[in-house]
Amino acid sequence: MKLYPQGRVPFHKFVPRKQMEYNFKDIEKKWQQYWAKNKTFHTETHSSKPKYYVLDMFPYPSGTGLHVGHPLGYIASDIVARYKRLHEFNVLHPMGYDSFGLPAEQYAIQTGQHPAVTTEQNIKRYREQLDKIGFSFDWDRQVKTSDPKFYKWTQWIFLKLFNSWYNPETDKAESIDTLIEKFKSERLTPNPSPKERGAGSWDIMNEKEKSNVLMNYRLAYLSEAWVNWCPALGTVLANDEVKDGVSERGGYPVERKLMPQWSLRITAYAERLLKDLDTIDWSESIKEAQRNWIGRSEGSSLTFRLTPNPSPKERGTAAGKNSGYETADKLIWAELKEFSRENRKTSTEAEAILWERVRDSKLGYKIRRQHAIGQFIADFVCLEKKLIIEVDGEIHSEQKEYDETRTAILAKAGYRLIRFTNDEVITKADWVCDEIKKALDLPLSFGEGERGGEAIEVFTTRPDTVFGATFLTLAPEHELVEKITTPEYKKAVDEYVHYAKNRTERERQTDVKKVTGQFTGAYAIHPFTEEKIPIWTGEYVLAGYGTGAVMGVPAHDTRDFAFAKHFGLPIKKVIEPNSPSPLEKGQGDEAECFDTYDGKCINSDFINGLDVKDAIKKIISEIEKRGLGKGQVNYRMRDAIFGRQRYWGEPIPIYYVPDEASAKSGGNGIPKAVDEKDLPVILPEVDKFLPTETGEPPLARASSTWKYKGKYEYEKTTMPGWAGSSWYYLRYMDPQNDKEFVSKEAVNYWKQVDLYIGGSEHATGHLMYFRFWTKFLYDIGCIPFTEPAQKLINQGMIQGESRLVYRLFFRSGKDFLNRGIENTEKYPKLYLSYNIAKRVLNNSYSPNDLREMLVKQFGESILSKHIVTDSLFVLWTNVDIKFVNGSILDIDRISREDSNFSNTDFLLENGLYICGEEVEKMSKSKLNVVNPDEMCDKYGADCFRMYEMFLGPLEQSKPWNTNGITGVFNFLKKLWRLFDLTPNPSPEGEGNTAGKAELKILHKTIKKITEDIERYSFNTCVSTFMICVNELTDLKSAKKEILEPLVILISPFAPHIAEELWQKLGYTESVTFARWPKYDRQLAADDTFAYPVSFNGKTKFNIELPLSLTKEEVEKQVILSEETKKFLHGNQPKKVIVVPGRIVNVVV
RNA sequence: GCGGGCGUGGCGAAACUGGCAGACGCACCAGACUUAGAAUCUGGCGCUUAACGGCAUGUGGGUUCGAGUCCCUCCGCCCGCACCA
């Protein structure tokens, strides 16, 4: 046992001698218990007070617990919450857990431990850590996303999404029923997507077909989609969950895979998500990130026809046997031809009327009459727009069944159908023509177009450069690639497509510079010049953006340029820049290719000489006039993949009803929404958290009794991590409600989040979905606002200060690395102190120098252990910061406690081992984690809170350095001691009337603290408190009149000590219920001001003058002063500038 | 490549609307109390100069009586997006 001289004990064993000593441990424990017992921060929704909602981003309770970086935002929000309470706001300041998620599941897979169990443990630990810091959360409102009482409502919102579509006319989400009504009432059949050609006229569609059509509109829908598949995690990931081609969690490779997926139609909200950014007070960087993510671009679509009557050489048999208008089934062609001739002769009156009105492209499109398609004959057809017009007369009335089959088959071929009765055509032909025109003007879906889909539609933001288009490029996934490829290129194209499709996202992204592509052998006709241009496929064109096809304008697009250069395609300049810089300055590539909006069109026929902007307008109107395409807005954003092939998430409340069609194709049946009253669909138990042997998601392992209504299969994928966090803020308003996700009353009172604090890493993920769901819930009338959070602050990241140690090997690095890292085991361990290692690394030490140093420190015997060779290799690794004091490594301790450093020699400098330093992300793997509990134990929660704020501006990232905390600790002790000066702290005691000087200090502090909290400048608040306490200490002032408001001011920052002092001042109720002190301008005002007097802007001296003086009086005083004369050197001042209360500047 | 942000002592930073650059704190130095350390207190602390003074907010220029702050040029760092036509 170590003995200490009488009365002296080390700090950490300090026992307070005086009762008045600042004993933060007791104080903090006392008040934390008091708050919990008295429910001091309980929040009622019924209140006449104004509301204030301050929210922290939902934490995911990870297994590693909180480090000092996490609470930064929580402390800031807690300060605001407490501050607002003191202003008599009714404050909602809740906390809960985003408790579904991948890490718990990964852990479950490794250990077999149920994720619910580990999640509960983690939550418990989080709660303990949070409680130690003294937050004013209303814990009665806590929510957990993995709680069925919570996810019942997540599922409920999903059902709402499933049962809604986005109506572009009203520009909002509506019930899917309104769409069905539309389909029923309109003559036009739903436009089937290329992947869902099961559709026909609504009433005659079967269940499956209806379901498929509606899937194209539902806001939550199932579709075959290219997804980010992560084999290591066994699940798909949303775009924002993939960074640099690897998964954000875990960093595993991600591949592209086509599979059926649940998605949310966030793209329907793209425009509103973009536009409404202007209405919210979020940081510019986040808004900009969202704008980029949405990626709006204006341009035009443009259709390129393929070359007509292609020679066999160009087209060949593989490209399609029939020419454009021969759409009929070959086998029965002859028969049909006869039949159609017959029909034409015997056409009805209505058909004749209509023919006169549509023939000769009168409606802008070529329409054919009695044309055979497949096995059927259409009354009228526009092949270009794939529209069939039927006029129902007596002939067809008894053929209903035949018609139904026909409609379905035609729809499968991609045709839409519009029907009229004889009567309609005869009595209101104008109206009929209008309807036909409307249907013709609708854009075709992807891949459709003239001649059975063999025209290519491109999207371009620069239609003005169309005359410079010298080739077309299709994405390798584009469905036309296969169709148009000529036989002699088939092999090459197939190989190329195979290569491109099998590259991972990562590969694609890492060699973006590499130009790859393949000519298809086919040619398109330039819509304006009629020139023949080659069609290529290349992976620089993305399938998912625009139409998956581009026109190559190598002279004015760098990617097209690279492609053209690489494959020797022609380059045609069509823009003359206004400023010659790009041409003259540019060398090589730049001279040939420039991308500018500042120029005039050349070599461009009818747009020659126009400015780019005007040219764009002109050419779009021309494109529209000629029916080649139209002005269009495109978004980079894709729909959000919503299903995860994982266990630990909300089950998607969908079940499947078997049907014949699906059974034949091996499908799942018709997806149906679980009835609202059957929610929640509880996450079933499974034996293992892995996919099944057949590759089904883990939920397929649930017992065979896990079926909807006892017989229907449930959907087996679960929701992604961001589902719960997209709406959780609403649940806090009414967390116990089992009738609604939130009551109208609660949401009408609390409304938006007033202040939202969290990390900027959520810019394009959570914060986007959060806004999307809010807008949706607004559309369907559930909530009265369209943005979830008015103000957002992104706290900076607190980085760790890592410590590095340097291991020396007498081997060459190359040799070493070749043999692999596991070989390190067999080398004796030798570490070099920082400055020695540095010198070895920059080759200023020879092996001989090291030998000398080794011998000097360890003696000759060391050489038998470390064989000094000519090769040196240094490997550095992080070392746990708990073994390091400043930058000095505690060698004894690390050798004892860390087996990696047993039997290790440390080559020292000046008798010490100095570590290298590096600032990097605080994480367990870097061994640089600082734990908040440790800080609270050592210095107290109040000190920890204030120090976190003192570090710097909230938004700024900064490294954690525990050293500085003593300054704040000293301040708190000084504050405490200030109260010891009070002779008698009773409310009416003597010596409580403050003097002018003290009042001035107080009121300056009130002003500054109030202003700084309002602008979230918490670091300067802490400085202000320090200045205030220093000044009061200097005055030896401890008047109740001063201390009382001071305690209130500091209570949001250091609540425990404030409560204790508040009690010492004689109060029995919590300081939470006090009122914020009022700033009195009179009391804070100075009488005089020491004017800095400068000459030509350089300050020379100060002169103390009354503030009551006017400009002229100040000038007079300054001119008259002795000092001024000295600096004037006898010259006359040219001019004197006086800013009252600020400065005097004399111009000489 | 595009977009956003930022460059101030040995360190974290302050200076909000153009008006005394470096407040407040850390570290450091000196002193007091101590056998010593810890704690506490006092003083010093941008660079340069013996001093008067001079020079200093990434670089160079501009606007202004006056610039860390506004404008332009270049350099460097951080973050986000990235063959998005």
mmCIF file of C-alpha atoms (C1' of nucleotides) in Angstrom, chain A residues 5 8 11 243 285 288-289 297 459-461 512 514 540-542 545 550 559 636 638 950-951 953 956 964 966-967 970 973 977 1008 1015 1019-1020 1023 1026-1027 1030 1092 1099 1137 1139 1142-1143 1145 1147, chain B residues 2-7 11-21 23-27 34-42 53-56 64-67 78-85:
data_model
loop_
_atom_site.group_PDB
_atom_site.id
_atom_site.type_symbol
_atom_site.label_atom_id
_atom_site.label_comp_id
_atom_site.label_asym_id
_atom_site.label_seq_id
_atom_site.Cartn_x
_atom_site.Cartn_y
_atom_site.Cartn_z
ATOM 1 C CA PRO A 5 2.079 12.247 3.675
ATOM 2 C CA ARG A 8 -2.071 15.012 0.931
ATOM 3 C CA PHE A 11 -6.318 14.098 -6.939
ATOM 4 C CA LYS A 243 -20.512 4.376 -51.605
ATOM 5 C CA SER A 285 -24.212 22.032 -48.343
ATOM 6 C CA GLU A 288 -26.874 21.313 -52.564
ATOM 7 C CA ALA A 289 -26.265 17.619 -51.951
ATOM 8 C CA SER A 297 -32.098 18.634 -66.058
ATOM 9 C CA PHE A 459 -32.680 12.515 -74.257
ATOM 10 C CA THR A 460 -30.453 15.547 -74.576
ATOM 11 C CA THR A 461 -30.006 18.766 -72.652
ATOM 12 C CA VAL A 512 -14.486 5.571 -65.691
ATOM 13 C CA LYS A 514 -11.523 3.621 -69.871
ATOM 14 C CA TYR A 540 -20.719 5.176 -70.638
ATOM 15 C CA VAL A 541 -24.410 5.381 -71.381
ATOM 16 C CA LEU A 542 -26.453 4.434 -68.350
ATOM 17 C CA TYR A 545 -31.086 7.607 -66.995
ATOM 18 C CA VAL A 550 -27.702 9.341 -76.325
ATOM 19 C CA ARG A 559 -17.673 11.856 -73.017
ATOM 20 C CA ARG A 636 -31.106 11.704 -61.933
ATOM 21 C CA ARG A 638 -34.138 6.812 -59.048
ATOM 22 C CA PHE A 950 -16.393 24.969 -25.846
ATOM 23 C CA LEU A 951 -14.432 23.008 -28.465
ATOM 24 C CA PRO A 953 -18.584 25.919 -33.552
ATOM 25 C CA GLN A 956 -17.306 22.268 -37.468
ATOM 26 C CA GLY A 964 -8.328 21.214 -22.690
ATOM 27 C CA THR A 966 -9.281 21.275 -17.290
ATOM 28 C CA GLY A 967 -9.996 24.867 -18.311
ATOM 29 C CA ASN A 970 -11.504 25.134 -13.328
ATOM 30 C CA LYS A 973 -14.933 25.253 -9.554
ATOM 31 C CA ARG A 977 -16.499 29.183 -5.142
ATOM 32 C CA LYS A 1008 -24.404 37.944 -25.079
ATOM 33 C CA ARG A 1015 -27.660 31.810 -33.252
ATOM 34 C CA ASN A 1019 -18.741 27.915 -27.810
ATOM 35 C CA THR A 1020 -18.830 31.673 -27.353
ATOM 36 C CA SER A 1023 -16.316 31.926 -23.065
ATOM 37 C CA MET A 1026 -15.843 32.367 -18.063
ATOM 38 C CA ILE A 1027 -15.392 36.077 -18.526
ATOM 39 C CA ASN A 1030 -13.658 35.881 -13.744
ATOM 40 C CA PRO A 1092 -8.879 53.871 -30.458
ATOM 41 C CA THR A 1099 -4.097 52.453 -34.376
ATOM 42 C CA ILE A 1137 -13.614 59.987 -39.388
ATOM 43 C CA VAL A 1139 -17.719 56.375 -35.638
ATOM 44 C CA ARG A 1142 -16.263 52.571 -32.178
ATOM 45 C CA ILE A 1143 -13.232 54.326 -33.588
ATOM 46 C CA ASN A 1145 -9.480 57.631 -37.804
ATOM 47 C CA VAL A 1147 -6.328 60.936 -42.327
ATOM 48 C "C1'" C B 2 -18.932 19.633 -61.095
ATOM 49 C "C1'" G B 3 -20.899 21.580 -56.532
ATOM 50 C "C1'" G B 4 -20.422 23.152 -51.278
ATOM 51 C "C1'" G B 5 -17.261 24.665 -47.255
ATOM 52 C "C1'" C B 6 -12.718 26.349 -45.183
ATOM 53 C "C1'" G B 7 -7.490 28.551 -44.709
ATOM 54 C "C1'" C B 11 -3.002 24.011 -30.177
ATOM 55 C "C1'" G B 12 -8.880 24.595 -29.885
ATOM 56 C "C1'" A B 13 -10.595 29.154 -31.335
ATOM 57 C "C1'" A B 14 -12.871 34.714 -31.048
ATOM 58 C "C1'" A B 15 -13.691 39.082 -33.920
ATOM 59 C "C1'" C B 16 -21.965 38.584 -35.648
ATOM 60 C "C1'" U B 17 -23.596 44.374 -39.596
ATOM 61 C "C1'" G B 18 -16.057 46.466 -42.863
ATOM 62 C "C1'" G B 19 -13.930 49.805 -37.254
ATOM 63 C "C1'" C B 20 -8.311 48.232 -31.393
ATOM 64 C "C1'" A B 21 -6.742 41.017 -34.900
ATOM 65 C "C1'" A B 23 -11.223 37.512 -26.624
ATOM 66 C "C1'" C B 24 -11.840 32.727 -23.772
ATOM 67 C "C1'" G B 25 -9.252 28.278 -22.880
ATOM 68 C "C1'" C B 26 -5.139 24.603 -23.533
ATOM 69 C "C1'" A B 27 0.071 24.097 -23.710
ATOM 70 C "C1'" U B 34 4.705 23.438 -0.797
ATOM 71 C "C1'" U B 35 10.272 18.527 1.096
ATOM 72 C "C1'" A B 36 8.202 17.230 -3.716
ATOM 73 C "C1'" G B 37 4.119 16.307 -7.054
ATOM 74 C "C1'" A B 38 -1.178 17.493 -7.547
ATOM 75 C "C1'" A B 39 -4.438 21.543 -6.589
ATOM 76 C "C1'" U B 40 -4.699 26.921 -5.998
ATOM 77 C "C1'" C B 41 -3.065 31.951 -6.793
ATOM 78 C "C1'" U B 42 -0.076 36.107 -9.470
ATOM 79 C "C1'" G B 53 9.339 50.645 -33.864
ATOM 80 C "C1'" G B 54 8.320 47.305 -37.819
ATOM 81 C "C1'" C B 55 5.678 42.974 -39.737
ATOM 82 C "C1'" A B 56 1.485 39.756 -39.264
ATOM 83 C "C1'" U B 64 -12.291 51.885 -48.947
ATOM 84 C "C1'" C B 65 -10.491 57.007 -44.436
ATOM 85 C "C1'" G B 66 -10.159 51.882 -42.699
ATOM 86 C "C1'" A B 67 -10.321 44.822 -45.044
ATOM 87 C "C1'" C B 78 -11.938 19.099 -46.124
ATOM 88 C "C1'" C B 79 -16.812 17.321 -47.621
ATOM 89 C "C1'" G B 80 -20.520 15.817 -51.216
ATOM 90 C "C1'" C B 81 -21.641 14.128 -56.240
ATOM 91 C "C1'" A B 82 -19.576 11.969 -60.401
ATOM 92 C "C1'" C B 83 -19.418 8.747 -67.603
ATOM 93 C "C1'" C B 84 -26.599 11.623 -65.457
ATOM 94 C "C1'" A B 85 -26.270 13.093 -72.006
#
